[in-house]
Amino acid sequence: MKDEDVVKALGALAQPHRLRAFRALVVAGQGGLTPGVLMERLDIPANTLSFHLKELTHAGLVTQTRDGRHLIYRAAFERMNALLGFLTANCCEGTDCAVPADAPCDC
């Protein structure tokens, strides 16, 4: 991924409604969701949801297809995985940097 694409994707996710919508589409999997279902699940008005889905689509994180009279939105898993790969590339220069699950918290 290019830096510009990463910034666009992260910018799209840096808004609560868009982040919630994207996560709902990730949970839905390849079946995707219609805007009506997303509106009900997220309790977001139609015009607001439409704006946020457009932003996610523009960032390449969501795809839209038509199924008869219905629009189906799906998370773009390939793009999501590319973003995650970009963010974790060269993590800790190849050394083990993950904190063990049973490690005590120093909070």
Backbone atoms as SQL, in Angstrom:
CREATE TABLE atoms (id INTEGER PRIMARY KEY, chain TEXT, resi INTEGER, resn TEXT, atom TEXT, x REAL, y REAL, z REAL);
INSERT INTO atoms VALUES
  (1, 'A', 1, 'MET', 'N', 0.839, -1.187, 0.000),
  (2, 'A', 1, 'MET', 'CA', 0.000, 0.000, 0.000),
  (3, 'A', 1, 'MET', 'C', 0.880, 1.245, 0.000),
  (4, 'A', 2, 'LYS', 'N', 0.393, 2.258, -0.657),
  (5, 'A', 2, 'LYS', 'CA', 1.095, 3.533, -0.661),
  (6, 'A', 2, 'LYS', 'C', 0.704, 4.319, 0.591),
  (7, 'A', 3, 'ASP', 'N', 1.600, 5.181, 1.024),
  (8, 'A', 3, 'ASP', 'CA', 1.330, 5.989, 2.207),
  (9, 'A', 3, 'ASP', 'C', 0.018, 6.768, 2.077),
  (10, 'A', 4, 'GLU', 'N', -0.247, 7.309, 0.886),
  (11, 'A', 4, 'GLU', 'CA', -1.470, 8.090, 0.681),
  (12, 'A', 4, 'GLU', 'C', -2.724, 7.240, 0.890),
  (13, 'A', 5, 'ASP', 'N', -2.656, 5.971, 0.457),
  (14, 'A', 5, 'ASP', 'CA', -3.794, 5.068, 0.634),
  (15, 'A', 5, 'ASP', 'C', -4.005, 4.740, 2.109),
  (16, 'A', 6, 'VAL', 'N', -2.923, 4.568, 2.824),
  (17, 'A', 6, 'VAL', 'CA', -3.011, 4.271, 4.257),
  (18, 'A', 6, 'VAL', 'C', -3.626, 5.449, 5.000),
  (19, 'A', 7, 'VAL', 'N', -3.179, 6.652, 4.686),
  (20, 'A', 7, 'VAL', 'CA', -3.717, 7.847, 5.335),
  (21, 'A', 7, 'VAL', 'C', -5.203, 7.993, 5.037),
  (22, 'A', 8, 'LYS', 'N', -5.607, 7.746, 3.797),
  (23, 'A', 8, 'LYS', 'CA', -7.023, 7.837, 3.421),
  (24, 'A', 8, 'LYS', 'C', -7.853, 6.807, 4.189),
  (25, 'A', 9, 'ALA', 'N', -7.346, 5.576, 4.294),
  (26, 'A', 9, 'ALA', 'CA', -8.076, 4.520, 5.004),
  (27, 'A', 9, 'ALA', 'C', -8.175, 4.822, 6.494),
  (28, 'A', 10, 'LEU', 'N', -7.075, 5.231, 7.091),
  (29, 'A', 10, 'LEU', 'CA', -7.104, 5.546, 8.521),
  (30, 'A', 10, 'LEU', 'C', -7.977, 6.760, 8.798),
  (31, 'A', 11, 'GLY', 'N', -7.949, 7.736, 7.902),
  (32, 'A', 11, 'GLY', 'CA', -8.809, 8.904, 8.053),
  (33, 'A', 11, 'GLY', 'C', -10.282, 8.529, 7.986),
  (34, 'A', 12, 'ALA', 'N', -10.609, 7.605, 7.112),
  (35, 'A', 12, 'ALA', 'CA', -12.004, 7.160, 6.997),
  (36, 'A', 12, 'ALA', 'C', -12.460, 6.449, 8.259),
  (37, 'A', 13, 'LEU', 'N', -11.564, 5.718, 8.892),
  (38, 'A', 13, 'LEU', 'CA', -11.921, 4.980, 10.110),
  (39, 'A', 13, 'LEU', 'C', -11.876, 5.856, 11.360),
  (40, 'A', 14, 'ALA', 'N', -11.347, 7.057, 11.246),
  (41, 'A', 14, 'ALA', 'CA', -11.163, 7.932, 12.399),
  (42, 'A', 14, 'ALA', 'C', -12.418, 8.750, 12.700),
  (43, 'A', 15, 'GLN', 'N', -13.557, 8.127, 12.567),
  (44, 'A', 15, 'GLN', 'CA', -14.836, 8.766, 12.859),
  (45, 'A', 15, 'GLN', 'C', -15.730, 7.686, 13.451),
  (46, 'A', 16, 'PRO', 'N', -16.356, 7.924, 14.598),
  (47, 'A', 16, 'PRO', 'CA', -17.097, 6.863, 15.294),
  (48, 'A', 16, 'PRO', 'C', -18.154, 6.133, 14.458),
  (49, 'A', 17, 'HIS', 'N', -18.990, 6.860, 13.698),
  (50, 'A', 17, 'HIS', 'CA', -20.023, 6.184, 12.909),
  (51, 'A', 17, 'HIS', 'C', -19.409, 5.308, 11.819),
  (52, 'A', 18, 'ARG', 'N', -18.371, 5.810, 11.171),
  (53, 'A', 18, 'ARG', 'CA', -17.724, 5.024, 10.114),
  (54, 'A', 18, 'ARG', 'C', -17.031, 3.798, 10.695),
  (55, 'A', 19, 'LEU', 'N', -16.384, 3.965, 11.830),
  (56, 'A', 19, 'LEU', 'CA', -15.725, 2.817, 12.465),
  (57, 'A', 19, 'LEU', 'C', -16.750, 1.755, 12.848),
  (58, 'A', 20, 'ARG', 'N', -17.869, 2.169, 13.420),
  (59, 'A', 20, 'ARG', 'CA', -18.921, 1.216, 13.786),
  (60, 'A', 20, 'ARG', 'C', -19.502, 0.523, 12.559),
  (61, 'A', 21, 'ALA', 'N', -19.720, 1.287, 11.482),
  (62, 'A', 21, 'ALA', 'CA', -20.267, 0.696, 10.255),
  (63, 'A', 21, 'ALA', 'C', -19.280, -0.298, 9.661),
  (64, 'A', 22, 'PHE', 'N', -18.009, 0.069, 9.617),
  (65, 'A', 22, 'PHE', 'CA', -17.004, -0.837, 9.069),
  (66, 'A', 22, 'PHE', 'C', -16.924, -2.111, 9.896),
  (67, 'A', 23, 'ARG', 'N', -16.912, -1.991, 11.203),
  (68, 'A', 23, 'ARG', 'CA', -16.843, -3.176, 12.065),
  (69, 'A', 23, 'ARG', 'C', -18.069, -4.065, 11.885),
  (70, 'A', 24, 'ALA', 'N', -19.240, -3.458, 11.716),
  (71, 'A', 24, 'ALA', 'CA', -20.458, -4.245, 11.477),
  (72, 'A', 24, 'ALA', 'C', -20.349, -5.016, 10.166),
  (73, 'A', 25, 'LEU', 'N', -19.773, -4.399, 9.149),
  (74, 'A', 25, 'LEU', 'CA', -19.604, -5.084, 7.867),
  (75, 'A', 25, 'LEU', 'C', -18.560, -6.192, 7.968),
  (76, 'A', 26, 'VAL', 'N', -17.536, -5.989, 8.762),
  (77, 'A', 26, 'VAL', 'CA', -16.540, -7.047, 8.976),
  (78, 'A', 26, 'VAL', 'C', -17.209, -8.243, 9.655),
  (79, 'A', 27, 'VAL', 'N', -18.019, -7.981, 10.655),
  (80, 'A', 27, 'VAL', 'CA', -18.728, -9.060, 11.359),
  (81, 'A', 27, 'VAL', 'C', -19.676, -9.784, 10.406),
  (82, 'A', 28, 'ALA', 'N', -20.327, -9.044, 9.519),
  (83, 'A', 28, 'ALA', 'CA', -21.283, -9.645, 8.580),
  (84, 'A', 28, 'ALA', 'C', -20.607, -10.581, 7.582),
  (85, 'A', 29, 'GLY', 'N', -19.327, -10.371, 7.333),
  (86, 'A', 29, 'GLY', 'CA', -18.603, -11.247, 6.410),
  (87, 'A', 29, 'GLY', 'C', -18.956, -10.969, 4.963),
  (88, 'A', 30, 'GLN', 'N', -18.747, -11.973, 4.115),
  (89, 'A', 30, 'GLN', 'CA', -18.937, -11.808, 2.675),
  (90, 'A', 30, 'GLN', 'C', -20.393, -11.598, 2.275),
  (91, 'A', 31, 'GLY', 'N', -21.321, -11.924, 3.156),
  (92, 'A', 31, 'GLY', 'CA', -22.735, -11.698, 2.849),
  (93, 'A', 31, 'GLY', 'C', -23.087, -10.222, 2.803),
  (94, 'A', 32, 'GLY', 'N', -22.364, -9.423, 3.557),
  (95, 'A', 32, 'GLY', 'CA', -22.604, -7.987, 3.579),
  (96, 'A', 32, 'GLY', 'C', -23.924, -7.629, 4.223),
  (97, 'A', 33, 'LEU', 'N', -24.246, -6.350, 4.187),
  (98, 'A', 33, 'LEU', 'CA', -25.483, -5.837, 4.776),
  (99, 'A', 33, 'LEU', 'C', -26.072, -4.764, 3.885),
  (100, 'A', 34, 'THR', 'N', -27.380, -4.630, 3.943),
  (101, 'A', 34, 'THR', 'CA', -28.048, -3.535, 3.246),
  (102, 'A', 34, 'THR', 'C', -27.987, -2.287, 4.132),
  (103, 'A', 35, 'PRO', 'N', -28.139, -1.119, 3.527),
  (104, 'A', 35, 'PRO', 'CA', -28.165, 0.090, 4.342),
  (105, 'A', 35, 'PRO', 'C', -29.272, 0.070, 5.401),
  (106, 'A', 36, 'GLY', 'N', -30.412, -0.519, 5.062),
  (107, 'A', 36, 'GLY', 'CA', -31.508, -0.594, 6.030),
  (108, 'A', 36, 'GLY', 'C', -31.138, -1.371, 7.270),
  (109, 'A', 37, 'VAL', 'N', -30.465, -2.486, 7.088),
  (110, 'A', 37, 'VAL', 'CA', -30.034, -3.301, 8.228),
  (111, 'A', 37, 'VAL', 'C', -28.988, -2.541, 9.033),
  (112, 'A', 38, 'LEU', 'N', -28.046, -1.901, 8.342),
  (113, 'A', 38, 'LEU', 'CA', -27.029, -1.114, 9.044),
  (114, 'A', 38, 'LEU', 'C', -27.667, 0.021, 9.844),
  (115, 'A', 39, 'MET', 'N', -28.662, 0.692, 9.265),
  (116, 'A', 39, 'MET', 'CA', -29.347, 1.782, 9.973),
  (117, 'A', 39, 'MET', 'C', -29.956, 1.282, 11.275),
  (118, 'A', 40, 'GLU', 'N', -30.613, 0.128, 11.204),
  (119, 'A', 40, 'GLU', 'CA', -31.252, -0.427, 12.393),
  (120, 'A', 40, 'GLU', 'C', -30.234, -0.847, 13.431),
  (121, 'A', 41, 'ARG', 'N', -29.201, -1.544, 13.000),
  (122, 'A', 41, 'ARG', 'CA', -28.195, -2.044, 13.944),
  (123, 'A', 41, 'ARG', 'C', -27.403, -0.924, 14.603),
  (124, 'A', 42, 'LEU', 'N', -27.105, 0.117, 13.842),
  (125, 'A', 42, 'LEU', 'CA', -26.250, 1.185, 14.349),
  (126, 'A', 42, 'LEU', 'C', -27.028, 2.392, 14.857),
  (127, 'A', 43, 'ASP', 'N', -28.339, 2.411, 14.605),
  (128, 'A', 43, 'ASP', 'CA', -29.192, 3.528, 14.987),
  (129, 'A', 43, 'ASP', 'C', -28.639, 4.844, 14.436),
  (130, 'A', 44, 'ILE', 'N', -28.418, 4.840, 13.120),
  (131, 'A', 44, 'ILE', 'CA', -27.901, 6.012, 12.413),
  (132, 'A', 44, 'ILE', 'C', -28.919, 6.390, 11.343),
  (133, 'A', 45, 'PRO', 'N', -29.275, 7.680, 11.221),
  (134, 'A', 45, 'PRO', 'CA', -30.223, 8.104, 10.179),
  (135, 'A', 45, 'PRO', 'C', -29.700, 7.772, 8.776),
  (136, 'A', 46, 'ALA', 'N', -30.622, 7.574, 7.851),
  (137, 'A', 46, 'ALA', 'CA', -30.287, 7.151, 6.483),
  (138, 'A', 46, 'ALA', 'C', -29.305, 8.096, 5.794),
  (139, 'A', 47, 'ASN', 'N', -29.559, 9.397, 5.843),
  (140, 'A', 47, 'ASN', 'CA', -28.667, 10.325, 5.140),
  (141, 'A', 47, 'ASN', 'C', -27.274, 10.359, 5.769),
  (142, 'A', 48, 'THR', 'N', -27.192, 10.225, 7.073),
  (143, 'A', 48, 'THR', 'CA', -25.895, 10.186, 7.758),
  (144, 'A', 48, 'THR', 'C', -25.147, 8.921, 7.387),
  (145, 'A', 49, 'LEU', 'N', -25.846, 7.790, 7.401),
  (146, 'A', 49, 'LEU', 'CA', -25.218, 6.522, 7.051),
  (147, 'A', 49, 'LEU', 'C', -24.724, 6.544, 5.612),
  (148, 'A', 50, 'SER', 'N', -25.525, 7.083, 4.719),
  (149, 'A', 50, 'SER', 'CA', -25.142, 7.169, 3.310),
  (150, 'A', 50, 'SER', 'C', -23.833, 7.939, 3.152),
  (151, 'A', 51, 'PHE', 'N', -23.706, 9.051, 3.841),
  (152, 'A', 51, 'PHE', 'CA', -22.483, 9.856, 3.786),
  (153, 'A', 51, 'PHE', 'C', -21.278, 9.039, 4.269),
  (154, 'A', 52, 'HIS', 'N', -21.438, 8.342, 5.372),
  (155, 'A', 52, 'HIS', 'CA', -20.323, 7.583, 5.941),
  (156, 'A', 52, 'HIS', 'C', -19.954, 6.374, 5.079),
  (157, 'A', 53, 'LEU', 'N', -20.940, 5.714, 4.504),
  (158, 'A', 53, 'LEU', 'CA', -20.640, 4.593, 3.603),
  (159, 'A', 53, 'LEU', 'C', -19.909, 5.078, 2.356),
  (160, 'A', 54, 'LYS', 'N', -20.271, 6.266, 1.886),
  (161, 'A', 54, 'LYS', 'CA', -19.568, 6.849, 0.731),
  (162, 'A', 54, 'LYS', 'C', -18.103, 7.097, 1.074),
  (163, 'A', 55, 'GLU', 'N', -17.837, 7.599, 2.257),
  (164, 'A', 55, 'GLU', 'CA', -16.454, 7.852, 2.680),
  (165, 'A', 55, 'GLU', 'C', -15.663, 6.551, 2.801),
  (166, 'A', 56, 'LEU', 'N', -16.272, 5.520, 3.354),
  (167, 'A', 56, 'LEU', 'CA', -15.601, 4.223, 3.474),
  (168, 'A', 56, 'LEU', 'C', -15.350, 3.603, 2.103),
  (169, 'A', 57, 'THR', 'N', -16.300, 3.782, 1.199),
  (170, 'A', 57, 'THR', 'CA', -16.142, 3.272, -0.166),
  (171, 'A', 57, 'THR', 'C', -15.028, 4.022, -0.881),
  (172, 'A', 58, 'HIS', 'N', -15.000, 5.330, -0.729),
  (173, 'A', 58, 'HIS', 'CA', -13.967, 6.151, -1.355),
  (174, 'A', 58, 'HIS', 'C', -12.564, 5.763, -0.856),
  (175, 'A', 59, 'ALA', 'N', -12.470, 5.362, 0.398),
  (176, 'A', 59, 'ALA', 'CA', -11.188, 4.943, 0.975),
  (177, 'A', 59, 'ALA', 'C', -10.827, 3.511, 0.583),
  (178, 'A', 60, 'GLY', 'N', -11.743, 2.818, -0.106),
  (179, 'A', 60, 'GLY', 'CA', -11.471, 1.453, -0.544),
  (180, 'A', 60, 'GLY', 'C', -11.689, 0.399, 0.524),
  (181, 'A', 61, 'LEU', 'N', -12.305, 0.766, 1.638),
  (182, 'A', 61, 'LEU', 'CA', -12.524, -0.184, 2.732),
  (183, 'A', 61, 'LEU', 'C', -13.847, -0.918, 2.622),
  (184, 'A', 62, 'VAL', 'N', -14.740, -0.419, 1.770),
  (185, 'A', 62, 'VAL', 'CA', -16.073, -1.000, 1.615),
  (186, 'A', 62, 'VAL', 'C', -16.385, -1.067, 0.125),
  (187, 'A', 63, 'THR', 'N', -17.073, -2.137, -0.265),
  (188, 'A', 63, 'THR', 'CA', -17.545, -2.256, -1.642),
  (189, 'A', 63, 'THR', 'C', -19.067, -2.222, -1.636),
  (190, 'A', 64, 'GLN', 'N', -19.617, -1.867, -2.776),
  (191, 'A', 64, 'GLN', 'CA', -21.062, -1.775, -2.926),
  (192, 'A', 64, 'GLN', 'C', -21.452, -2.534, -4.184),
  (193, 'A', 65, 'THR', 'N', -22.450, -3.404, -4.059),
  (194, 'A', 65, 'THR', 'CA', -22.989, -4.106, -5.222),
  (195, 'A', 65, 'THR', 'C', -24.512, -4.015, -5.169),
  (196, 'A', 66, 'ARG', 'N', -25.113, -4.209, -6.308),
  (197, 'A', 66, 'ARG', 'CA', -26.573, -4.185, -6.383),
  (198, 'A', 66, 'ARG', 'C', -27.068, -5.619, -6.518),
  (199, 'A', 67, 'ASP', 'N', -28.086, -5.942, -5.715),
  (200, 'A', 67, 'ASP', 'CA', -28.754, -7.232, -5.787),
  (201, 'A', 67, 'ASP', 'C', -30.233, -6.947, -5.997),
  (202, 'A', 68, 'GLY', 'N', -30.627, -6.899, -7.258),
  (203, 'A', 68, 'GLY', 'CA', -32.006, -6.516, -7.568),
  (204, 'A', 68, 'GLY', 'C', -32.216, -5.058, -7.207),
  (205, 'A', 69, 'ARG', 'N', -33.148, -4.817, -6.303),
  (206, 'A', 69, 'ARG', 'CA', -33.446, -3.446, -5.879),
  (207, 'A', 69, 'ARG', 'C', -32.623, -3.020, -4.668),
  (208, 'A', 70, 'HIS', 'N', -31.824, -3.926, -4.150),
  (209, 'A', 70, 'HIS', 'CA', -31.087, -3.654, -2.916),
  (210, 'A', 70, 'HIS', 'C', -29.607, -3.409, -3.175),
  (211, 'A', 71, 'LEU', 'N', -29.038, -2.491, -2.390),
  (212, 'A', 71, 'LEU', 'CA', -27.594, -2.306, -2.366),
  (213, 'A', 71, 'LEU', 'C', -27.041, -3.156, -1.238),
  (214, 'A', 72, 'ILE', 'N', -25.941, -3.802, -1.512),
  (215, 'A', 72, 'ILE', 'CA', -25.269, -4.609, -0.493),
  (216, 'A', 72, 'ILE', 'C', -23.879, -4.023, -0.284),
  (217, 'A', 73, 'TYR', 'N', -23.579, -3.704, 0.950),
  (218, 'A', 73, 'TYR', 'CA', -22.253, -3.204, 1.302),
  (219, 'A', 73, 'TYR', 'C', -21.480, -4.317, 1.977),
  (220, 'A', 74, 'ARG', 'N', -20.210, -4.421, 1.615),
  (221, 'A', 74, 'ARG', 'CA', -19.336, -5.441, 2.188),
  (222, 'A', 74, 'ARG', 'C', -18.003, -4.809, 2.568),
  (223, 'A', 75, 'ALA', 'N', -17.401, -5.317, 3.615),
  (224, 'A', 75, 'ALA', 'CA', -16.048, -4.891, 3.961),
  (225, 'A', 75, 'ALA', 'C', -15.109, -5.402, 2.876),
  (226, 'A', 76, 'ALA', 'N', -14.157, -4.585, 2.494),
  (227, 'A', 76, 'ALA', 'CA', -13.143, -4.985, 1.513),
  (228, 'A', 76, 'ALA', 'C', -12.002, -5.642, 2.288),
  (229, 'A', 77, 'PHE', 'N', -12.133, -6.946, 2.499),
  (230, 'A', 77, 'PHE', 'CA', -11.199, -7.668, 3.359),
  (231, 'A', 77, 'PHE', 'C', -9.765, -7.639, 2.828),
  (232, 'A', 78, 'GLU', 'N', -9.610, -7.684, 1.527),
  (233, 'A', 78, 'GLU', 'CA', -8.265, -7.639, 0.957),
  (234, 'A', 78, 'GLU', 'C', -7.593, -6.304, 1.294),
  (235, 'A', 79, 'ARG', 'N', -8.353, -5.231, 1.169),
  (236, 'A', 79, 'ARG', 'CA', -7.825, -3.898, 1.493),
  (237, 'A', 79, 'ARG', 'C', -7.555, -3.777, 2.993),
  (238, 'A', 80, 'MET', 'N', -8.470, -4.313, 3.809),
  (239, 'A', 80, 'MET', 'CA', -8.287, -4.288, 5.260),
  (240, 'A', 80, 'MET', 'C', -7.011, -5.029, 5.644),
  (241, 'A', 81, 'ASN', 'N', -6.808, -6.194, 5.061),
  (242, 'A', 81, 'ASN', 'CA', -5.608, -6.975, 5.366),
  (243, 'A', 81, 'ASN', 'C', -4.342, -6.277, 4.884),
  (244, 'A', 82, 'ALA', 'N', -4.430, -5.579, 3.749),
  (245, 'A', 82, 'ALA', 'CA', -3.276, -4.825, 3.264),
  (246, 'A', 82, 'ALA', 'C', -2.938, -3.691, 4.233),
  (247, 'A', 83, 'LEU', 'N', -3.958, -3.043, 4.767),
  (248, 'A', 83, 'LEU', 'CA', -3.743, -1.978, 5.742),
  (249, 'A', 83, 'LEU', 'C', -3.090, -2.530, 7.006),
  (250, 'A', 84, 'LEU', 'N', -3.612, -3.640, 7.499),
  (251, 'A', 84, 'LEU', 'CA', -3.018, -4.256, 8.693),
  (252, 'A', 84, 'LEU', 'C', -1.580, -4.687, 8.432),
  (253, 'A', 85, 'GLY', 'N', -1.332, -5.232, 7.251),
  (254, 'A', 85, 'GLY', 'CA', 0.019, -5.638, 6.899),
  (255, 'A', 85, 'GLY', 'C', 0.962, -4.454, 6.844),
  (256, 'A', 86, 'PHE', 'N', 0.496, -3.343, 6.293),
  (257, 'A', 86, 'PHE', 'CA', 1.311, -2.132, 6.235),
  (258, 'A', 86, 'PHE', 'C', 1.657, -1.649, 7.636),
  (259, 'A', 87, 'LEU', 'N', 0.663, -1.654, 8.531),
  (260, 'A', 87, 'LEU', 'CA', 0.874, -1.158, 9.883),
  (261, 'A', 87, 'LEU', 'C', 1.804, -2.045, 10.705),
  (262, 'A', 88, 'THR', 'N', 1.847, -3.332, 10.393),
  (263, 'A', 88, 'THR', 'CA', 2.664, -4.249, 11.188),
  (264, 'A', 88, 'THR', 'C', 3.942, -4.683, 10.482),
  (265, 'A', 89, 'ALA', 'N', 4.164, -4.199, 9.274),
  (266, 'A', 89, 'ALA', 'CA', 5.398, -4.564, 8.559),
  (267, 'A', 89, 'ALA', 'C', 6.604, -4.100, 9.368),
  (268, 'A', 90, 'ASN', 'N', 7.588, -4.939, 9.425),
  (269, 'A', 90, 'ASN', 'CA', 8.839, -4.626, 10.126),
  (270, 'A', 90, 'ASN', 'C', 8.638, -4.406, 11.623),
  (271, 'A', 91, 'CYS', 'N', 7.618, -4.999, 12.173),
  (272, 'A', 91, 'CYS', 'CA', 7.334, -4.842, 13.597),
  (273, 'A', 91, 'CYS', 'C', 8.514, -5.335, 14.432),
  (274, 'A', 92, 'CYS', 'N', 8.993, -4.496, 15.290),
  (275, 'A', 92, 'CYS', 'CA', 10.060, -4.831, 16.248),
  (276, 'A', 92, 'CYS', 'C', 11.287, -5.440, 15.582),
  (277, 'A', 93, 'GLU', 'N', 11.498, -5.108, 14.325),
  (278, 'A', 93, 'GLU', 'CA', 12.661, -5.571, 13.562),
  (279, 'A', 93, 'GLU', 'C', 12.849, -7.086, 13.647),
  (280, 'A', 94, 'GLY', 'N', 11.735, -7.813, 13.640),
  (281, 'A', 94, 'GLY', 'CA', 11.790, -9.267, 13.607),
  (282, 'A', 94, 'GLY', 'C', 11.916, -9.941, 14.962),
  (283, 'A', 95, 'THR', 'N', 12.021, -9.181, 16.042),
  (284, 'A', 95, 'THR', 'CA', 12.092, -9.799, 17.362),
  (285, 'A', 95, 'THR', 'C', 10.694, -9.955, 17.926),
  (286, 'A', 96, 'ASP', 'N', 10.566, -10.838, 18.898),
  (287, 'A', 96, 'ASP', 'CA', 9.271, -11.078, 19.521),
  (288, 'A', 96, 'ASP', 'C', 8.886, -9.869, 20.353),
  (289, 'A', 97, 'CYS', 'N', 7.830, -9.171, 19.964),
  (290, 'A', 97, 'CYS', 'CA', 7.442, -7.958, 20.684),
  (291, 'A', 97, 'CYS', 'C', 6.070, -8.074, 21.317),
  (292, 'A', 98, 'ALA', 'N', 5.425, -9.197, 21.164),
  (293, 'A', 98, 'ALA', 'CA', 4.089, -9.382, 21.736),
  (294, 'A', 98, 'ALA', 'C', 4.215, -9.609, 23.232),
  (295, 'A', 99, 'VAL', 'N', 3.320, -8.994, 23.983),
  (296, 'A', 99, 'VAL', 'CA', 3.293, -9.197, 25.433),
  (297, 'A', 99, 'VAL', 'C', 2.546, -10.489, 25.707),
  (298, 'A', 100, 'PRO', 'N', 3.120, -11.399, 26.488),
  (299, 'A', 100, 'PRO', 'CA', 2.423, -12.654, 26.802),
  (300, 'A', 100, 'PRO', 'C', 1.071, -12.378, 27.455),
  (301, 'A', 101, 'ALA', 'N', 0.087, -13.199, 27.143),
  (302, 'A', 101, 'ALA', 'CA', -1.278, -13.007, 27.645),
  (303, 'A', 101, 'ALA', 'C', -1.332, -13.044, 29.173),
  (304, 'A', 102, 'ASP', 'N', -0.460, -13.816, 29.805),
  (305, 'A', 102, 'ASP', 'CA', -0.502, -13.931, 31.266),
  (306, 'A', 102, 'ASP', 'C', 0.442, -12.963, 31.981),
  (307, 'A', 103, 'ALA', 'N', 0.979, -12.015, 31.255),
  (308, 'A', 103, 'ALA', 'CA', 1.887, -11.037, 31.867),
  (309, 'A', 103, 'ALA', 'C', 1.102, -10.082, 32.752),
  (310, 'A', 104, 'PRO', 'N', 1.671, -9.733, 33.904),
  (311, 'A', 104, 'PRO', 'CA', 0.961, -8.793, 34.789),
  (312, 'A', 104, 'PRO', 'C', 0.930, -7.397, 34.182),
  (313, 'A', 105, 'CYS', 'N', -0.119, -6.678, 34.468),
  (314, 'A', 105, 'CYS', 'CA', -0.276, -5.333, 33.941),
  (315, 'A', 105, 'CYS', 'C', 0.439, -4.349, 34.867),
  (316, 'A', 106, 'ASP', 'N', 1.219, -3.436, 34.274),
  (317, 'A', 106, 'ASP', 'CA', 1.942, -2.417, 35.043),
  (318, 'A', 106, 'ASP', 'C', 1.146, -1.116, 35.085),
  (319, 'A', 107, 'CYS', 'N', -0.175, -1.217, 34.963),
  (320, 'A', 107, 'CYS', 'CA', -1.019, -0.012, 34.916),
  (321, 'A', 107, 'CYS', 'C', -1.082, 0.674, 36.276);
